[in-house]
XYZ file of C-alpha atoms in Angstrom:
710
model
C -7.778 11.122 -82.223
C -3.991 11.269 -82.500
C -3.197 14.248 -80.750
C -4.503 13.193 -77.490
C -2.481 9.810 -77.490
C 1.367 9.874 -76.456
C 2.700 7.657 -78.207
C 0.662 6.970 -82.327
C 2.186 4.888 -84.634
C 0.749 4.819 -88.029
C 1.923 2.094 -90.470
C 0.007 2.885 -93.624
C 0.579 4.624 -96.981
C 0.542 8.413 -97.765
C 1.394 10.734 -100.582
C 4.162 11.906 -99.657
C 2.965 15.326 -101.466
C 0.747 15.609 -98.325
C 3.466 16.046 -95.690
C 5.247 18.157 -97.731
C 5.641 21.822 -95.596
C 3.391 24.379 -97.559
C 0.972 21.809 -97.223
C 0.492 20.777 -93.758
C 1.786 24.091 -92.426
C -1.647 25.063 -90.740
C -3.696 21.811 -90.980
C -2.615 18.691 -89.036
C -2.906 15.235 -88.728
C -6.792 15.033 -88.203
C -8.109 17.552 -90.480
C -5.674 15.350 -93.137
C -7.569 12.095 -91.753
C -11.261 13.608 -91.710
C -10.647 15.373 -95.013
C -10.687 12.425 -97.174
C -6.901 12.670 -97.926
C -6.710 9.087 -96.057
C -9.204 7.526 -99.028
C -6.591 9.698 -101.503
C -3.333 7.897 -100.141
C -4.863 4.693 -100.194
C -5.344 4.497 -103.714
C -1.969 5.020 -104.678
C 0.893 1.936 -104.399
C 3.617 3.388 -102.507
C 5.783 1.393 -100.712
C 5.416 1.262 -97.113
C 7.066 3.562 -94.210
C 6.732 3.843 -90.436
C 5.380 6.620 -88.747
C 6.114 8.251 -85.250
C 3.943 11.071 -83.896
C 3.793 12.004 -80.352
C 1.399 15.068 -78.530
C 5.014 16.635 -77.991
C 5.553 17.178 -81.652
C 2.116 18.811 -81.661
C 3.316 21.583 -78.236
C 2.673 25.286 -79.281
C 6.863 26.411 -79.414
C 7.405 29.409 -76.963
C 8.724 32.870 -78.246
C 11.088 34.066 -76.752
C 9.561 36.625 -74.674
C 8.657 33.745 -72.843
C 11.143 31.711 -72.431
C 13.163 34.877 -71.021
C 9.966 35.333 -68.757
C 10.470 33.628 -65.054
C 8.994 30.228 -64.571
C 5.420 30.752 -62.038
C 3.775 27.387 -60.637
C -0.131 27.922 -59.846
C -1.931 26.140 -57.864
C -5.696 26.316 -57.321
C -6.051 28.549 -53.516
C -7.168 26.664 -50.870
C -10.943 27.383 -49.502
C -10.663 30.040 -46.497
C -13.117 28.917 -45.171
C -13.783 28.376 -40.681
C -11.967 24.671 -39.581
C -14.237 23.283 -36.355
C -13.514 20.420 -34.466
C -15.724 16.609 -34.413
C -15.644 14.434 -32.798
C -17.442 10.002 -33.733
C -20.491 10.387 -33.004
C -21.349 13.555 -32.800
C -24.989 14.827 -31.439
C -26.599 18.036 -33.057
C -26.649 19.027 -29.795
C -23.276 19.423 -29.686
C -22.601 20.862 -32.896
C -24.957 23.482 -32.149
C -22.812 24.268 -29.250
C -20.232 24.154 -31.478
C -21.432 26.203 -34.173
C -22.893 28.702 -31.874
C -25.789 28.396 -33.329
C -29.481 26.988 -32.445
C -30.489 23.739 -32.733
C -33.090 24.171 -35.836
C -29.951 26.185 -38.014
C -28.533 22.611 -37.118
C -31.263 20.655 -38.470
C -31.498 22.440 -41.428
C -28.668 21.991 -42.100
C -29.143 18.112 -42.184
C -31.988 18.587 -43.992
C -34.579 17.722 -41.462
C -32.464 14.291 -41.664
C -32.228 13.847 -38.346
C -34.776 15.418 -36.054
C -33.523 13.642 -32.382
C -30.761 16.031 -31.284
C -29.544 13.988 -28.919
C -29.088 11.019 -31.771
C -25.397 10.380 -32.476
C -23.909 11.021 -36.057
C -22.194 8.549 -37.241
C -22.267 9.385 -40.953
C -18.751 11.043 -41.263
C -20.078 12.209 -45.114
C -23.478 13.785 -44.254
C -22.073 15.249 -41.258
C -19.122 17.031 -43.440
C -22.072 17.528 -46.277
C -23.779 19.466 -43.648
C -21.071 22.023 -41.856
C -20.114 22.696 -45.336
C -23.808 23.717 -46.005
C -22.693 26.014 -43.613
C -20.246 27.194 -44.725
C -17.343 25.716 -42.149
C -14.867 23.102 -42.731
C -14.598 19.740 -40.377
C -11.102 18.437 -38.760
C -11.567 14.972 -36.125
C -10.886 15.263 -32.507
C -11.560 13.429 -29.179
C -14.480 14.041 -27.615
C -13.634 16.996 -25.098
C -13.221 16.155 -21.364
C -16.330 17.971 -19.865
C -14.430 19.263 -16.440
C -18.601 19.250 -14.671
C -18.502 15.354 -15.172
C -14.691 14.963 -13.955
C -15.523 16.989 -10.577
C -18.693 14.095 -10.228
C -16.190 11.288 -10.422
C -14.423 13.272 -7.173
C -18.104 13.677 -5.998
C -18.733 10.339 -4.319
C -18.929 10.444 -0.976
C -21.022 9.921 1.860
C -24.786 11.530 1.755
C -25.596 14.513 4.005
C -27.245 13.767 7.222
C -30.803 13.041 7.263
C -33.499 15.429 7.536
C -36.039 13.505 11.116
C -38.932 13.317 8.400
C -36.143 11.370 6.005
C -35.363 8.426 9.632
C -37.401 5.450 9.593
C -36.731 3.515 12.922
C -33.913 0.831 12.136
C -31.759 -1.864 15.067
C -29.065 0.117 17.260
C -25.570 -0.780 16.588
C -23.675 -1.813 20.028
C -20.334 -2.634 20.275
C -19.322 -5.190 23.297
C -15.982 -3.904 24.529
C -13.767 -4.985 27.475
C -10.327 -6.377 29.067
C -8.961 -9.713 27.380
C -11.162 -12.450 29.288
C -13.562 -10.233 30.997
C -16.512 -12.335 28.936
C -17.327 -10.362 25.981
C -18.155 -13.120 23.633
C -19.873 -15.842 26.682
C -22.338 -12.360 27.315
C -22.715 -12.859 23.327
C -23.282 -16.253 23.088
C -25.823 -16.189 25.897
C -27.992 -13.416 24.341
C -28.402 -15.064 20.685
C -27.840 -18.475 22.557
C -24.954 -19.665 20.417
C -21.343 -21.187 21.278
C -18.665 -19.155 19.763
C -16.426 -19.076 22.267
C -15.875 -22.629 22.527
C -14.528 -22.081 19.193
C -11.267 -19.451 19.484
C -8.362 -20.333 19.961
C -6.610 -20.026 23.152
C -9.939 -18.472 25.146
C -9.474 -14.776 23.196
C -11.084 -13.155 20.559
C -9.380 -12.387 17.539
C -11.656 -10.378 14.720
C -14.151 -9.145 15.488
C -17.631 -10.408 14.552
C -21.384 -8.169 13.180
C -24.330 -10.512 14.647
C -28.084 -9.587 15.352
C -29.872 -10.534 18.258
C -33.947 -10.822 18.748
C -34.515 -10.396 21.795
C -37.829 -11.881 23.367
C -39.496 -8.305 23.094
C -39.122 -8.427 19.883
C -36.553 -6.169 19.593
C -33.996 -5.988 17.054
C -29.630 -4.898 17.903
C -26.917 -5.664 15.929
C -23.585 -6.292 18.691
C -19.889 -5.758 17.419
C -17.747 -8.187 19.512
C -14.488 -6.659 19.514
C -11.088 -8.581 20.640
C -10.108 -7.721 24.034
C -6.024 -8.650 23.887
C -3.938 -5.793 23.955
C -2.594 -6.441 20.071
C -6.307 -5.531 18.420
C -6.635 -1.516 19.288
C -7.742 -1.069 16.132
C -10.588 -2.934 15.781
C -11.645 -1.781 19.053
C -11.637 1.361 17.940
C -13.659 0.333 14.391
C -16.041 -0.714 16.770
C -16.286 2.522 18.680
C -16.710 4.697 15.219
C -18.804 2.859 14.221
C -21.215 2.497 16.868
C -23.827 3.918 18.812
C -24.130 1.773 21.527
C -21.118 1.266 23.630
C -21.192 -2.061 26.411
C -18.257 -2.402 28.986
C -18.095 -5.204 29.800
C -16.021 -5.103 33.950
C -15.457 -8.692 35.221
C -16.510 -8.107 39.041
C -13.825 -10.209 40.550
C -10.675 -8.261 38.802
C -13.025 -5.003 37.856
C -11.005 -2.343 35.772
C -8.080 -3.595 33.590
C -5.446 -2.005 31.359
C -8.374 -2.349 27.645
C -11.152 -1.344 30.138
C -9.341 2.188 30.520
C -8.681 2.274 26.814
C -11.752 2.023 25.851
C -13.012 3.851 27.758
C -10.974 6.603 25.679
C -12.023 5.225 22.582
C -15.969 5.492 23.740
C -15.127 8.976 24.773
C -13.124 10.231 21.113
C -16.448 8.959 19.683
C -18.586 10.870 21.522
C -20.395 7.484 22.121
C -23.221 6.854 25.498
C -21.427 3.425 28.043
C -22.906 1.202 29.493
C -21.962 -0.900 32.147
C -21.759 -4.752 32.350
C -20.471 -5.515 35.714
C -19.765 -9.563 35.246
C -18.830 -13.034 36.859
C -20.748 -11.383 39.886
C -21.415 -15.354 40.196
C -17.380 -16.110 41.109
C -16.592 -16.684 44.311
C -13.761 -13.668 43.898
C -16.446 -11.254 42.772
C -16.359 -7.749 44.451
C -19.065 -5.328 43.178
C -18.971 -2.221 45.802
C -14.743 -2.297 44.495
C -15.607 -2.162 40.166
C -17.931 -0.162 41.085
C -16.066 2.438 43.282
C -12.464 1.044 39.967
C -14.616 2.248 37.683
C -15.555 5.798 39.528
C -11.678 6.132 39.391
C -11.977 6.514 35.900
C -14.702 8.839 35.483
C -17.510 6.306 34.820
C -19.879 7.569 37.737
C -22.744 4.792 37.477
C -25.929 5.929 38.206
C -25.997 4.127 42.071
C -23.202 6.640 42.899
C -25.137 9.877 41.969
C -23.648 8.926 38.075
C -25.741 8.791 34.781
C -24.332 5.660 33.410
C -26.941 2.555 33.747
C -24.632 -0.808 35.127
C -26.328 -3.972 34.866
C -24.922 -6.584 37.652
C -25.145 -10.344 35.305
C -23.788 -13.678 34.962
C -23.221 -14.400 31.091
C -21.995 -17.861 32.085
C -25.107 -18.347 34.300
C -26.969 -15.993 32.070
C -28.718 -14.363 35.404
C -29.904 -10.238 35.118
C -29.651 -10.432 30.553
C -33.317 -9.287 31.014
C -32.124 -6.167 32.360
C -29.328 -5.561 30.078
C -31.332 -5.870 27.451
C -34.097 -3.524 28.839
C -31.468 -0.970 29.823
C -30.199 -1.613 25.594
C -33.506 -0.974 24.292
C -34.463 2.028 27.465
C -31.247 3.937 25.610
C -31.796 3.403 21.388
C -35.261 4.828 22.589
C -33.700 8.270 24.542
C -30.875 8.296 21.082
C -34.028 8.354 18.993
C -32.237 6.233 16.682
C -33.117 5.854 12.767
C -32.001 5.336 9.046
C -32.506 6.169 5.562
C -33.773 2.951 3.808
C -33.539 4.878 0.065
C -31.087 6.749 -1.490
C -27.572 5.112 -2.505
C -26.313 2.883 -0.273
C -23.484 4.271 2.129
C -21.499 1.599 4.947
C -18.642 0.666 6.841
C -16.166 -2.763 6.172
C -16.983 -4.691 9.529
C -13.460 -7.227 8.664
C -12.843 -8.890 5.335
C -11.444 -11.668 4.739
C -10.565 -14.881 1.434
C -12.539 -18.080 1.355
C -10.666 -20.694 -0.711
C -14.096 -21.515 -3.218
C -16.653 -17.929 -2.643
C -13.573 -15.792 -3.366
C -13.463 -11.841 -0.989
C -15.722 -11.680 1.412
C -16.533 -8.918 3.677
C -18.890 -7.752 6.836
C -20.666 -4.415 6.505
C -22.847 -2.202 8.466
C -25.195 -0.552 6.146
C -26.103 2.738 7.381
C -27.417 4.616 4.657
C -29.613 3.329 1.773
C -30.368 -0.650 0.960
C -28.294 -3.210 0.311
C -29.395 -5.487 -2.579
C -28.315 -7.764 -4.832
C -26.529 -6.723 -7.931
C -25.135 -2.804 -6.670
C -21.872 -1.891 -7.203
C -19.743 -1.057 -4.425
C -17.106 0.996 -4.850
C -14.637 0.893 -1.042
C -11.112 2.772 -0.914
C -9.818 1.165 -4.106
C -11.766 -1.771 -4.607
C -14.559 -2.115 -6.499
C -17.649 -5.028 -5.640
C -20.798 -6.603 -7.706
C -22.928 -7.482 -5.035
C -23.459 -11.419 -5.955
C -24.647 -12.995 -2.887
C -26.056 -11.459 0.688
C -25.969 -13.566 4.178
C -26.278 -13.321 7.700
C -24.440 -14.107 9.950
C -25.489 -17.818 10.660
C -25.466 -18.199 6.314
C -28.797 -17.493 5.461
C -28.966 -15.542 2.395
C -30.480 -12.627 1.866
C -32.764 -10.221 -0.381
C -31.941 -7.529 0.928
C -29.939 -5.268 3.801
C -31.506 -2.355 4.910
C -30.198 0.022 7.652
C -28.564 -1.091 11.195
C -28.232 -4.428 9.509
C -25.413 -6.691 9.243
C -24.238 -8.764 6.447
C -21.631 -10.466 4.592
C -21.431 -10.647 1.082
C -19.327 -11.180 -1.852
C -17.976 -10.018 -5.425
C -15.681 -7.676 -4.395
C -11.931 -7.510 -7.199
C -10.164 -6.883 -4.740
C -9.910 -7.273 -1.033
C -10.820 -3.927 0.844
C -9.325 -3.476 4.234
C -11.238 -3.616 7.330
C -12.533 0.010 9.117
C -12.926 1.805 4.689
C -16.082 3.194 4.430
C -19.106 1.283 1.323
C -20.523 3.583 -1.026
C -22.536 2.772 -4.221
C -21.864 4.140 -7.444
C -24.439 4.692 -10.107
C -22.579 2.143 -12.921
C -19.651 -0.300 -13.008
C -17.745 1.831 -15.612
C -18.238 5.089 -13.374
C -17.192 3.215 -10.328
C -14.224 2.403 -12.411
C -13.697 6.168 -13.144
C -13.859 6.710 -9.027
C -11.352 3.777 -8.324
C -9.055 5.610 -11.753
C -8.799 9.359 -9.711
C -8.064 7.809 -6.305
C -5.892 5.575 -7.413
C -3.957 8.497 -9.655
C -4.328 10.693 -5.860
C -2.675 8.279 -3.908
C 0.537 7.712 -6.852
C 1.171 11.206 -5.824
C 0.878 11.868 -2.196
C 3.453 8.678 -3.129
C 5.608 11.012 -5.159
C 5.320 13.792 -2.786
C 6.525 11.594 -0.118
C 9.643 10.002 -2.494
C 10.521 13.828 -3.467
C 10.427 14.845 0.265
C 13.164 12.208 0.642
C 14.641 12.900 -2.386
C 14.979 16.222 -1.317
C 16.443 15.721 2.435
C 18.874 13.209 0.724
C 20.104 15.911 -2.320
C 20.274 18.578 0.972
C 22.794 16.595 2.316
C 24.896 14.994 -0.398
C 24.709 19.327 -1.296
C 26.549 19.967 2.038
C 28.887 17.411 2.352
C 29.540 18.483 -1.013
C 30.272 22.235 0.503
C 32.716 21.017 3.309
C 34.898 18.821 0.923
C 35.116 21.521 -1.509
C 36.070 24.020 1.282
C 38.560 21.275 2.534
C 40.272 20.891 -0.266
C 40.533 24.306 -1.174
C 42.492 24.771 2.903
C 44.867 21.912 1.074
C 46.262 24.437 -1.719
C 46.336 23.084 -5.675
C 49.187 20.774 -5.410
C 46.856 18.004 -2.507
C 43.828 18.879 -3.618
C 44.194 16.583 -6.505
C 45.684 13.973 -4.439
C 43.499 10.814 -3.749
C 42.001 10.247 -0.463
C 43.224 7.120 0.971
C 43.323 3.744 -0.459
C 40.805 2.865 -3.162
C 37.443 2.163 -2.036
C 36.320 -1.724 -3.665
C 33.854 -1.822 -6.027
C 31.676 -4.391 -3.796
C 30.841 -3.932 -0.098
C 30.256 -6.929 2.112
C 27.483 -6.380 3.775
C 28.987 -6.607 7.149
C 26.410 -5.302 10.571
C 24.030 -6.662 12.394
C 21.720 -9.971 12.157
C 18.471 -9.548 10.054
C 14.912 -11.309 10.132
C 12.953 -11.244 7.552
C 8.793 -12.931 7.511
C 6.035 -13.337 5.602
C 2.971 -12.924 7.210
C -0.203 -14.322 6.196
C -3.630 -13.691 8.102
C -6.991 -15.143 7.976
C -8.472 -12.033 8.083
C -7.401 -8.676 7.291
C -8.361 -6.969 11.078
C -5.991 -9.443 12.932
C -3.591 -8.878 10.046
C -3.447 -5.308 10.730
C -2.994 -6.367 14.792
C -0.100 -8.136 13.807
C 1.749 -5.249 11.620
C 0.837 -2.714 14.573
C 2.718 -5.896 16.739
C 5.842 -5.699 14.372
C 5.667 -2.687 13.426
C 6.836 -1.445 17.410
C 10.248 -3.678 17.470
C 13.474 -1.405 16.899
C 16.484 -3.224 17.727
C 19.571 -2.455 16.869
C 21.548 -6.045 17.179
C 18.811 -7.397 15.429
C 16.690 -6.159 12.537
C 13.000 -6.991 10.891
C 12.058 -6.664 7.240
C 8.768 -7.493 6.397
C 8.521 -8.639 3.126
C 5.709 -9.700 2.206
C 2.029 -9.699 3.925
C -1.922 -10.374 2.863
C -4.551 -12.291 3.397
C -5.230 -15.373 2.512
C -3.815 -19.201 2.721
C 0.251 -19.709 1.416
C 0.622 -19.476 -1.720
C 3.000 -21.224 -3.637
C 4.808 -17.698 -5.015
C 5.212 -16.768 -0.523
C 7.203 -19.703 -0.814
C 9.751 -18.426 -3.606
C 9.927 -15.294 -2.005
C 10.802 -17.014 1.736
C 13.822 -19.125 -0.435
C 14.922 -15.667 -2.312
C 15.054 -13.642 0.923
C 15.142 -16.598 3.787
C 12.953 -15.274 5.564
C 10.268 -17.250 7.741
C 6.725 -17.562 7.116
C 3.740 -16.953 9.833
C 0.732 -18.794 8.950
C -1.877 -17.152 11.326
C -4.807 -19.117 11.094
C -5.348 -20.091 7.355
C -4.927 -23.627 5.438
C -1.886 -24.647 3.677
C -2.413 -26.426 0.782
C -0.925 -29.902 1.078
C 0.401 -29.545 -2.463
C 2.553 -27.165 -1.436
C 3.818 -29.490 2.090
C 6.326 -31.231 -0.944
C 7.921 -27.562 -1.195
C 8.795 -27.495 1.945
C 10.240 -30.706 2.750
C 12.954 -29.849 0.320
C 14.214 -26.122 1.063
C 14.598 -24.546 3.294
C 12.425 -23.255 3.792
C 10.007 -22.182 7.550
C 6.436 -21.750 7.470
C 5.267 -21.758 11.116
C 1.401 -21.817 11.734
C -0.162 -19.927 14.634
C -3.624 -19.419 15.714
C -3.449 -17.579 19.171
C -1.714 -13.901 18.527
C 0.845 -14.078 21.257
C 1.994 -17.162 20.414
C 3.217 -15.796 17.380
C 4.140 -13.297 19.044
C 6.313 -15.743 21.686
C 7.348 -17.098 18.208
C 8.822 -13.977 16.788
C 11.047 -13.333 20.010
C 12.260 -17.129 20.038
C 13.707 -16.753 16.155
C 15.233 -12.632 17.099
C 17.244 -14.603 19.911
C 18.405 -17.376 18.015
C 19.628 -14.553 15.673
C 21.457 -12.432 18.198
C 25.532 -13.635 18.881
C 26.310 -14.572 21.730
C 27.674 -12.028 24.799
C 30.485 -11.635 26.112
C 30.111 -11.284 30.426
C 32.367 -10.861 33.455
C 31.581 -12.218 36.642
C 33.336 -10.552 39.351
C 34.895 -13.264 42.316
C 36.489 -11.075 44.025
C 38.649 -8.338 45.122
C 42.251 -7.908 47.221
C 43.306 -4.373 48.416
C 47.339 -3.244 47.364
C 49.212 -3.066 50.919
C 52.888 -2.579 49.924
C 54.894 -3.724 47.215
C 58.039 -6.037 47.672
C 60.444 -6.043 44.909
C 62.669 -9.774 44.468
C 65.569 -10.416 42.124
C 64.440 -12.693 39.624
C 68.014 -13.170 37.154
C 69.402 -10.362 37.280
C 65.852 -8.087 36.968
C 64.141 -6.848 39.689
C 59.951 -8.180 39.403
C 57.493 -6.085 41.991
C 55.262 -7.758 43.370
C 51.981 -6.581 45.258
C 51.125 -7.549 49.370
C 47.482 -7.697 49.526
C 44.311 -8.704 51.398
C 41.379 -10.478 49.189
C 39.009 -8.139 50.524
C 35.697 -9.629 49.265
C 34.873 -13.338 46.957
C 37.753 -15.133 46.274
C 41.011 -14.920 44.499
C 41.529 -17.647 42.298
C 45.022 -18.692 39.852
C 43.200 -19.196 36.468
C 41.406 -16.435 36.200
C 42.084 -11.886 34.960
C 42.758 -9.608 36.553
C 41.948 -5.865 36.757
C 44.164 -4.038 37.944
C 42.921 0.074 38.864
C 44.176 3.258 40.528
C 41.700 6.290 41.209
C 39.283 4.459 38.650
C 41.342 3.793 36.367
C 42.669 0.656 34.714
C 46.642 0.344 34.386
C 45.986 -3.413 33.497
C 43.685 -6.195 32.578
C 45.203 -9.494 32.217
C 46.389 -12.664 34.350
C 49.039 -13.218 36.856
C 52.438 -14.768 36.885
C 52.234 -15.690 40.618
C 49.611 -16.114 43.076
C 51.701 -16.690 46.745
C 50.744 -17.476 50.406
C 53.161 -16.856 52.579
C 56.845 -18.631 50.351
C 54.363 -21.477 48.792
C 52.334 -21.356 45.081
C 48.248 -21.146 46.146
C 44.924 -21.879 43.438
C 42.796 -19.507 45.776
C 42.452 -17.340 48.283
C 40.120 -17.045 50.276
C 37.835 -13.896 51.594
C 40.501 -11.766 54.983
C 42.998 -13.696 53.756
C 46.832 -11.793 52.740
C 48.976 -12.810 49.466
C 51.287 -12.176 47.291
C 50.151 -10.836 43.620
C 52.973 -11.101 40.507
C 51.991 -9.884 37.042
C 52.127 -11.378 34.007
C 53.318 -7.590 32.960
C 56.699 -7.688 34.776
C 56.705 -3.775 34.708
C 53.442 -2.917 36.282
C 54.338 -1.272 39.813
C 52.321 -1.104 42.252
C 50.887 2.022 44.810
C 48.806 0.812 48.318
C 45.523 1.436 47.614
C 45.024 -0.073 44.040
C 42.939 -2.447 43.986
C 43.152 -5.869 42.201
C 39.886 -7.182 40.879
C 39.400 -11.334 39.988
C 37.014 -11.526 37.242
C 35.759 -14.260 34.314
C 34.666 -14.115 31.251
C 31.685 -16.471 30.008
C 29.503 -16.132 26.597
C 26.164 -15.990 26.835
C 22.638 -16.290 24.997
C 20.931 -12.884 24.505
C 18.157 -11.883 24.762
C 16.030 -8.909 22.977
C 14.663 -6.511 25.089
C 11.740 -5.219 22.656
C 8.037 -5.800 24.819
C 5.392 -5.735 22.153
C 3.318 -4.595 25.509
C 1.595 -7.871 26.418
């Protein structure tokens, strides 16, 4: 036992003869103890001694040859089996692919304890033992990304057109377009038996709306009401691209106007059939033949004039001939054989988006394919939604929305832009992957654009650097190291034209787009425009803090202003301007720009005189030249400024020293009157035929020359 101990201490009484060298040469302590020597020692009485021992004392001594040999450390040999990569949750089918063997071989490795080849293996010890039975070793790696799965994520796109056998009848989507104040919304009110036009601010439509109208015959039509104002061209373009038929409303008293021609161009670009509604036939100034001729000049040849475009004279206000218009619409829809596929994933288009103070982010859509239901996962651009509620334009909850029907949905996590295509995803996880992929693509495009700007600046810098090096070399080696001019200040004060900072908040995305597009046309070197922030929804405290930091004006268009933020405005210099009509907002913006423009100095020409002869008078010891003139236009004032021009060049500009008529001083010289003029600068001489112009300077307020187009 003592041989295997590190330290051994024994306090026994031993016979000294036992430990004699010749006695214990070839006998160990254990042998001595086991042989009964300990018993014999106990029977002899000797003084006590302490014996300390260790395993080191029992080691075999090395021979001389072993001491001279180099020290060699031997390690156990590693296994040379092949290493394969596995991951958490690997299945037998995936392991068979990694091992490049069939599934029965892998099932034998697991001793038939796992039967389903698609069951994830969570027990790592079991997995390690199974791989070891196959003569392999394992290492943990991440789950490999399937290239096909990645391509599948990238392919969330609209489906190909459905076959004719898959199509089912659906309501036609009809867009009402035309010039502002030609009666588009009044026509829809007459068809819907509503009063939307009375709720519009300023008497104009500023939103795009989607309504389902059931006619007396039972036919259903989805109408899109587009604004006619010049600022809402993008809304009209979306309506033309979304629709099946365009109803062009033309007032019989005004005829074809600018936005009417624009609507015709948009409908032709979208390759959509046009049906003309000649409105306001009850007006005293109505002239239907003139309107028809104007339509012919615009390229719309109606049936009355030998064309193929239907034109129906109506009065939306008095509801005249509306049945003829609806019959023409139904006939046109039957000729087009309009249908939709109600099966498969949902495809739709965002008509409008807004933020409700209680319901959150909302959007109005028109379904094109599939049937939308509650709980569906939708993706529009980089926005995702899980549909919570479906409502019609009248606020009635819907259980499902088939193709051709409009609906208002909520549940968006981010506000989708108007005009965006809506696609249904199979799961929320898949939708997040699609959004992440799209965001990465947008970031790549942004990086490419930034890289182009960086390269342009770098090329400009290299060009300037090369020119500077070339110029320095021409100066010589003794001058090229000298600094050029005085040292430039480290802090450069902003000295330039004034600027106006703006924050825009609107009620819906389409109206915000129209405002931004109108402001985007502003270009002026006299006053710079900086758009600090914009968004959809009410004004928030963050908007006020931004406005205070950037000294910006907050334009709140048709949105509510919370009462709790009003004390913050009263105690600060933040300007919040509320508007509900777009042209009034633009007029207010132009007025703010005019207030920031500095006053401009203008000249008012009072009169003009012609030099007939130069006279010289004695003034002390000097000889002073005097111009003998005749006033040929206007009048000359003594206190005004005078400019002497000779051969289209100005030789003097300043005030007079003396102006006389005959021999007396005069303050005013009228037309066709001769006079003598002496300038402040006595060194200026006159020649016959010189022009002397009398003028005044005054400061006037500047106005911007920006024209938004309306």
